[in-house]
mmCIF file of C-alpha atoms in Angstrom:
data_model
loop_
_atom_site.group_PDB
_atom_site.id
_atom_site.type_symbol
_atom_site.label_atom_id
_atom_site.label_comp_id
_atom_site.label_asym_id
_atom_site.label_seq_id
_atom_site.Cartn_x
_atom_site.Cartn_y
_atom_site.Cartn_z
ATOM 1 C CA THR Q 49 -9.949 -7.100 -6.365
ATOM 2 C CA THR Q 50 -11.549 -11.048 -6.392
ATOM 3 C CA LYS Q 51 -11.331 -10.750 -9.857
ATOM 4 C CA ASP Q 52 -7.598 -9.854 -9.799
ATOM 5 C CA HIS Q 53 -6.254 -12.441 -6.997
ATOM 6 C CA ASP Q 54 -8.669 -15.309 -8.999
ATOM 7 C CA ALA Q 55 -7.125 -14.314 -12.655
ATOM 8 C CA LEU Q 56 -3.370 -14.796 -10.334
ATOM 9 C CA ARG Q 57 -4.195 -18.093 -8.520
ATOM 10 C CA PHE Q 58 -5.214 -19.486 -12.169
ATOM 11 C CA ASN Q 59 -2.521 -17.676 -13.733
ATOM 12 C CA LYS Q 60 0.261 -19.476 -10.953
ATOM 13 C CA TRP Q 61 -1.063 -22.712 -10.154
ATOM 14 C CA ILE Q 62 -3.820 -23.684 -13.083
ATOM 15 C CA ALA Q 63 -2.831 -22.916 -16.614
ATOM 16 C CA PRO Q 64 0.639 -24.228 -16.234
ATOM 17 C CA GLU Q 65 -0.990 -27.930 -15.180
ATOM 18 C CA PHE Q 66 -4.019 -27.899 -17.223
ATOM 19 C CA GLY Q 67 -4.309 -25.188 -19.549
ATOM 20 C CA ASN Q 68 -3.125 -26.513 -22.703
ATOM 21 C CA ARG Q 69 -5.300 -29.583 -21.670
ATOM 22 C CA ALA Q 70 -9.099 -29.920 -23.009
ATOM 23 C CA VAL Q 71 -11.286 -30.384 -20.039
ATOM 24 C CA GLU Q 72 -12.654 -33.840 -20.487
ATOM 25 C CA ASP Q 73 -9.359 -35.407 -20.745
ATOM 26 C CA VAL Q 74 -8.588 -34.579 -17.662
ATOM 27 C CA LYS Q 75 -9.821 -37.494 -15.208
ATOM 28 C CA PRO Q 76 -10.741 -36.378 -11.767
ATOM 29 C CA THR Q 77 -8.337 -38.274 -10.013
ATOM 30 C CA GLU Q 78 -5.367 -35.978 -11.562
ATOM 31 C CA ILE Q 79 -7.331 -32.933 -10.231
ATOM 32 C CA GLN Q 80 -6.980 -34.513 -6.919
ATOM 33 C CA ALA Q 81 -3.265 -34.890 -7.380
ATOM 34 C CA PHE Q 82 -3.422 -31.635 -8.310
ATOM 35 C CA TYR Q 83 -4.543 -30.304 -4.964
ATOM 36 C CA THR Q 84 -1.963 -32.965 -3.128
ATOM 37 C CA ARG Q 85 0.980 -32.067 -5.322
ATOM 38 C CA VAL Q 86 0.940 -27.294 -4.877
ATOM 39 C CA ARG Q 87 0.101 -28.183 -0.176
ATOM 40 C CA LEU Q 88 3.991 -29.587 -0.558
ATOM 41 C CA ASP Q 89 6.921 -26.972 -0.606
ATOM 42 C CA GLU Q 90 9.667 -27.143 -4.078
ATOM 43 C CA PRO Q 91 12.656 -28.679 -2.737
ATOM 44 C CA GLY Q 92 15.704 -25.784 -3.389
ATOM 45 C CA PRO Q 93 16.594 -22.431 -1.688
ATOM 46 C CA THR Q 94 14.014 -20.898 -4.369
ATOM 47 C CA GLY Q 95 11.624 -23.202 -4.409
ATOM 48 C CA ARG Q 96 8.192 -22.875 -4.421
ATOM 49 C CA LYS Q 97 6.023 -22.880 -0.678
ATOM 50 C CA GLY Q 98 3.573 -25.132 -1.682
ATOM 51 C CA LEU Q 99 -0.514 -23.539 -0.277
ATOM 52 C CA GLY Q 100 -2.316 -23.639 2.510
ATOM 53 C CA PRO Q 101 -5.392 -25.786 2.909
ATOM 54 C CA ASN Q 102 -7.468 -22.385 2.453
ATOM 55 C CA SER Q 103 -5.307 -21.593 -0.408
ATOM 56 C CA VAL Q 104 -6.244 -25.169 -2.115
ATOM 57 C CA VAL Q 105 -10.015 -24.788 -1.255
ATOM 58 C CA ARG Q 106 -9.722 -21.209 -3.571
ATOM 59 C CA LEU Q 107 -7.882 -23.455 -6.786
ATOM 60 C CA HIS Q 108 -10.974 -26.091 -6.101
ATOM 61 C CA SER Q 109 -13.910 -22.860 -5.806
ATOM 62 C CA LEU Q 110 -11.770 -21.194 -9.161
ATOM 63 C CA LEU Q 111 -12.061 -24.580 -11.350
ATOM 64 C CA ALA Q 112 -15.672 -25.909 -10.182
ATOM 65 C CA ALA Q 113 -17.186 -22.292 -11.586
ATOM 66 C CA MET Q 114 -15.324 -22.388 -14.825
ATOM 67 C CA THR Q 115 -16.366 -26.145 -15.189
ATOM 68 C CA ASN Q 116 -20.152 -25.178 -14.861
ATOM 69 C CA TYR Q 117 -20.038 -22.609 -16.778
ATOM 70 C CA ALA Q 118 -18.821 -24.978 -19.333
ATOM 71 C CA TYR Q 119 -21.252 -27.844 -18.618
ATOM 72 C CA ARG Q 120 -24.399 -24.389 -18.289
ATOM 73 C CA GLU Q 121 -22.896 -23.233 -22.004
ATOM 74 C CA GLN Q 122 -22.753 -27.008 -23.383
ATOM 75 C CA LEU Q 123 -19.125 -26.825 -24.036
ATOM 76 C CA ILE Q 124 -18.183 -29.772 -22.359
ATOM 77 C CA GLY Q 125 -20.615 -32.534 -21.734
ATOM 78 C CA THR Q 126 -19.790 -34.142 -17.728
ATOM 79 C CA LYS Q 127 -18.002 -31.855 -15.009
ATOM 80 C CA PRO Q 128 -15.238 -33.324 -13.415
ATOM 81 C CA LEU Q 129 -15.350 -31.609 -10.083
ATOM 82 C CA ASP Q 130 -18.084 -32.920 -9.334
ATOM 83 C CA PHE Q 131 -15.601 -36.676 -9.150
ATOM 84 C CA VAL Q 132 -13.462 -34.914 -6.776
ATOM 85 C CA ILE Q 133 -13.182 -34.803 -2.916
ATOM 86 C CA LYS Q 134 -13.387 -31.185 -2.248
ATOM 87 C CA PRO Q 135 -10.939 -29.474 0.040
ATOM 88 C CA ARG Q 136 -11.180 -28.878 3.398
ATOM 89 C CA GLY Q 137 -10.622 -25.168 4.444
ATOM 90 C CA GLN Q 138 -8.690 -25.101 7.887
ATOM 91 C CA VAL Q 139 -10.649 -23.378 10.368
ATOM 92 C CA LEU Q 140 -8.142 -20.434 12.433
ATOM 93 C CA PRO Q 141 -8.324 -19.495 15.413
ATOM 94 C CA PRO Q 142 -8.257 -15.523 16.119
ATOM 95 C CA ARG Q 143 -4.693 -14.382 16.905
ATOM 96 C CA SER Q 144 -4.152 -10.512 18.068
ATOM 97 C CA PRO Q 145 -1.163 -9.425 19.682
ATOM 98 C CA ASP Q 146 -0.869 -9.279 23.376
ATOM 99 C CA LYS Q 147 -2.293 -6.174 25.386
ATOM 100 C CA GLN Q 148 0.994 -5.065 26.857
ATOM 101 C CA TYR Q 149 2.612 -4.548 23.247
ATOM 102 C CA VAL Q 150 -0.871 -3.291 22.110
ATOM 103 C CA ASP Q 151 -0.565 -0.407 25.013
ATOM 104 C CA MET Q 152 2.595 -0.143 24.358
ATOM 105 C CA LEU Q 153 2.532 0.799 21.209
ATOM 106 C CA ILE Q 154 -0.703 3.289 22.202
ATOM 107 C CA ASP Q 155 1.479 4.955 24.190
ATOM 108 C CA TYR Q 156 4.351 5.779 22.404
ATOM 109 C CA LEU Q 157 2.410 6.495 19.571
ATOM 110 C CA TRP Q 158 0.930 9.734 22.103
ATOM 111 C CA ASP Q 159 3.470 10.354 22.324
ATOM 112 C CA ASN Q 160 5.463 10.925 18.920
ATOM 113 C CA ASP Q 161 2.359 10.085 16.162
ATOM 114 C CA ARG Q 162 -1.158 11.413 16.423
ATOM 115 C CA GLN Q 163 -1.989 10.483 13.288
ATOM 116 C CA MET Q 164 -1.627 6.686 13.725
ATOM 117 C CA TYR Q 165 -2.175 6.553 17.410
ATOM 118 C CA LEU Q 166 -5.767 7.144 16.144
ATOM 119 C CA ALA Q 167 -5.197 4.568 13.594
ATOM 120 C CA VAL Q 168 -4.619 1.874 16.356
ATOM 121 C CA ARG Q 169 -7.141 2.953 18.198
ATOM 122 C CA PHE Q 170 -9.569 2.564 15.722
ATOM 123 C CA ALA Q 171 -8.333 -0.250 14.800
ATOM 124 C CA SER Q 172 -7.654 -2.096 18.611
ATOM 125 C CA GLY Q 173 -10.169 -0.187 20.137
ATOM 126 C CA LEU Q 174 -13.417 -0.192 17.376
ATOM 127 C CA GLY Q 175 -12.377 -3.046 15.240
ATOM 128 C CA LEU Q 176 -12.962 -1.387 12.372
ATOM 129 C CA ARG Q 177 -10.742 -2.833 8.890
ATOM 130 C CA ARG Q 178 -7.631 -0.616 7.227
ATOM 131 C CA SER Q 179 -10.065 -0.062 4.807
ATOM 132 C CA GLU Q 180 -12.336 1.807 6.518
ATOM 133 C CA ILE Q 181 -10.385 3.567 8.225
ATOM 134 C CA ILE Q 182 -7.851 4.901 5.318
ATOM 135 C CA CYS Q 183 -10.964 6.048 3.719
ATOM 136 C CA LEU Q 184 -12.679 7.675 7.035
ATOM 137 C CA LYS Q 185 -12.563 11.952 6.722
ATOM 138 C CA TRP Q 186 -13.118 14.658 9.237
ATOM 139 C CA SER Q 187 -16.383 14.827 8.585
ATOM 140 C CA ASP Q 188 -17.190 11.403 9.819
ATOM 141 C CA PHE Q 189 -16.435 12.603 13.472
ATOM 142 C CA LEU Q 190 -19.627 13.844 14.913
ATOM 143 C CA ILE Q 191 -20.161 16.030 18.123
ATOM 144 C CA GLY Q 192 -23.323 15.937 19.763
ATOM 145 C CA HIS Q 193 -25.014 16.773 22.693
ATOM 146 C CA LEU Q 194 -23.544 16.772 26.136
ATOM 147 C CA ILE Q 195 -24.150 13.206 27.244
ATOM 148 C CA GLN Q 196 -26.496 13.098 30.639
ATOM 149 C CA ASP Q 197 -24.437 11.286 33.382
ATOM 150 C CA ASP Q 198 -21.391 12.638 36.011
ATOM 151 C CA THR Q 199 -18.572 13.342 33.186
ATOM 152 C CA ASN Q 200 -20.963 16.073 31.656
ATOM 153 C CA GLN Q 201 -18.556 15.447 28.228
ATOM 154 C CA PRO Q 202 -20.360 15.415 24.764
ATOM 155 C CA GLU Q 203 -20.999 12.745 22.667
ATOM 156 C CA ALA Q 204 -18.856 11.826 20.777
ATOM 157 C CA THR Q 205 -19.309 9.356 17.480
ATOM 158 C CA LEU Q 206 -17.157 8.295 14.300
ATOM 159 C CA ARG Q 207 -19.371 7.999 11.215
ATOM 160 C CA VAL Q 208 -18.391 4.794 9.114
ATOM 161 C CA GLN Q 209 -19.608 4.390 5.195
ATOM 162 C CA ARG Q 210 -16.838 3.428 3.200
ATOM 163 C CA GLY Q 211 -13.839 1.868 1.839
ATOM 164 C CA LEU Q 212 -10.856 1.907 -0.481
ATOM 165 C CA VAL Q 213 -9.355 -1.034 -2.453
ATOM 166 C CA ALA Q 214 -5.678 -0.723 -3.931
ATOM 167 C CA VAL Q 215 -5.718 -1.597 -7.766
ATOM 168 C CA PRO Q 216 -3.004 -4.620 -8.059
ATOM 169 C CA LYS Q 217 0.210 -3.547 -9.666
ATOM 170 C CA ARG Q 218 -0.564 -6.050 -12.971
ATOM 171 C CA ARG Q 219 -3.228 -3.896 -13.496
ATOM 172 C CA ARG Q 220 -1.176 -0.854 -13.456
ATOM 173 C CA GLU Q 221 0.650 0.315 -16.856
ATOM 174 C CA GLY Q 222 4.260 0.388 -17.157
ATOM 175 C CA ASN Q 223 4.812 3.378 -14.633
ATOM 176 C CA GLU Q 224 1.848 4.126 -13.063
ATOM 177 C CA PRO Q 225 1.744 5.612 -10.180
ATOM 178 C CA ALA Q 226 -0.070 3.180 -6.830
ATOM 179 C CA LYS Q 227 -4.101 3.574 -7.367
ATOM 180 C CA PHE Q 228 -6.889 3.124 -5.460
ATOM 181 C CA ILE Q 229 -10.724 3.016 -5.581
ATOM 182 C CA ILE Q 230 -13.676 4.369 -3.200
ATOM 183 C CA THR Q 231 -16.307 1.731 -1.977
ATOM 184 C CA ASP Q 232 -18.512 0.576 0.259
ATOM 185 C CA THR Q 233 -18.299 -0.660 3.334
ATOM 186 C CA LYS Q 234 -16.953 -4.209 3.074
ATOM 187 C CA THR Q 235 -20.434 -5.911 3.523
ATOM 188 C CA GLY Q 236 -21.978 -3.236 1.842
ATOM 189 C CA ALA Q 237 -25.062 -1.147 3.736
ATOM 190 C CA ALA Q 238 -24.952 -3.231 6.937
ATOM 191 C CA SER Q 239 -22.102 -2.274 7.549
ATOM 192 C CA HIS Q 240 -22.705 0.804 8.131
ATOM 193 C CA ARG Q 241 -22.070 2.313 11.806
ATOM 194 C CA ASN Q 242 -21.732 5.047 13.446
ATOM 195 C CA LEU Q 243 -18.968 3.772 17.022
ATOM 196 C CA SER Q 244 -18.968 5.408 20.285
ATOM 197 C CA LEU Q 245 -15.238 7.258 21.042
ATOM 198 C CA ASP Q 246 -13.977 7.370 24.806
ATOM 199 C CA THR Q 247 -12.942 10.820 26.183
ATOM 200 C CA LYS Q 248 -9.338 10.485 25.024
ATOM 201 C CA LEU Q 249 -10.130 9.314 21.477
ATOM 202 C CA ARG Q 250 -12.249 11.905 20.915
ATOM 203 C CA LYS Q 251 -9.928 15.409 22.465
ATOM 204 C CA ALA Q 252 -7.465 13.420 20.230
ATOM 205 C CA MET Q 253 -9.685 14.349 17.355
ATOM 206 C CA GLU Q 254 -10.715 17.381 18.431
ATOM 207 C CA ALA Q 255 -7.062 18.656 18.915
ATOM 208 C CA MET Q 256 -6.027 17.692 15.566
ATOM 209 C CA TYR Q 257 -8.882 19.219 13.856
ATOM 210 C CA HIS Q 258 -9.836 22.782 11.938
ATOM 211 C CA VAL Q 259 -13.162 24.246 10.047
ATOM 212 C CA GLU Q 260 -10.213 23.748 6.938
ATOM 213 C CA LEU Q 261 -9.626 19.889 7.177
ATOM 214 C CA THR Q 262 -13.884 19.107 7.282
ATOM 215 C CA ASN Q 263 -13.795 17.708 3.414
ATOM 216 C CA CYS Q 264 -10.448 15.248 4.071
ATOM 217 C CA TYR Q 265 -9.299 12.229 4.123
ATOM 218 C CA ILE Q 266 -7.691 12.312 8.551
ATOM 219 C CA PHE Q 267 -4.975 9.662 7.336
ATOM 220 C CA SER Q 268 -3.323 12.129 4.004
ATOM 221 C CA GLU Q 269 0.008 13.945 3.353
ATOM 222 C CA PRO Q 270 -0.397 17.823 4.694
ATOM 223 C CA GLY Q 271 -2.003 19.729 1.684
ATOM 224 C CA HIS Q 272 -3.436 16.506 0.046
ATOM 225 C CA GLY Q 273 -6.509 15.979 2.401
ATOM 226 C CA ASP Q 274 -8.060 14.697 -0.744
ATOM 227 C CA THR Q 275 -5.885 12.273 -1.205
ATOM 228 C CA PRO Q 276 -5.697 9.135 1.119
ATOM 229 C CA TRP Q 277 -3.398 7.272 2.331
ATOM 230 C CA HIS Q 278 -2.174 4.258 0.497
ATOM 231 C CA PRO Q 279 -3.126 1.155 2.269
ATOM 232 C CA ASP Q 280 0.587 0.014 1.794
ATOM 233 C CA THR Q 281 1.379 3.273 3.352
ATOM 234 C CA LEU Q 282 -0.731 2.297 6.844
ATOM 235 C CA ASN Q 283 1.164 -0.663 7.081
ATOM 236 C CA ARG Q 284 4.492 0.733 6.543
ATOM 237 C CA LYS Q 285 3.757 3.004 9.260
ATOM 238 C CA LEU Q 286 2.387 1.204 11.697
ATOM 239 C CA ASP Q 287 6.009 -1.140 11.205
ATOM 240 C CA LYS Q 288 7.949 0.900 11.701
ATOM 241 C CA SER Q 289 6.092 2.739 14.492
ATOM 242 C CA ARG Q 290 6.422 -0.883 16.264
ATOM 243 C CA ARG Q 291 9.988 -1.285 15.981
ATOM 244 C CA ALA Q 292 10.427 1.892 18.021
ATOM 245 C CA ALA Q 293 7.880 1.719 20.622
ATOM 246 C CA TYR Q 294 9.308 -2.679 21.347
ATOM 247 C CA ALA Q 295 12.910 -1.313 20.954
ATOM 248 C CA ASP Q 296 14.214 -1.839 24.467
ATOM 249 C CA HIS Q 297 11.634 -4.694 24.583
#
């Protein structure tokens, strides 16, 4: 997906500006002006929205990678990006919904959609990424020994060890259906982990589980347990549930 995003940035922003010019003919001041210009919104109702500061940093990184490669291969004699002031990114503060609204959504899902209840609990309570959530299998749900405390409840954990990446539409042919690739987690083995589940979450999973589902994806359609949801399916279901949960607020 990194390759696809870089190709999109090149085709949408870099190629129209510099695609027909020799690198050594492009002055650093032109690149600097380009960074300023792409931040601006185009006028009119159909005008293109300008890029944010972090997107401009990615354009700079792509241009630098391209020109550095050309320099190493002796295709150009200078590296113009060495004379360009690198744009600064913007560190955005974490954003999260108010606890009140998260609780409202969880209560609604508990009553109406236990599958999405699990997804929201995994995200809000365990900090799982979307790519990790939709790639969970029932075999990742582990019941262990009794916890030695006043609850006398069995220990339950969720094993996180894989992720899922959607194949961009432009990489598919014709009307080919949406595709995805099962991968490692985003940061590899370092982010493989077993997460403890609270009693309510454990009981919700126990109530949904039966042995025939062991090798099935938790987030799949009935009768199609070998195929997880597409990432966008999770988003659509979440949006629908949020509208219903907050309808009276």
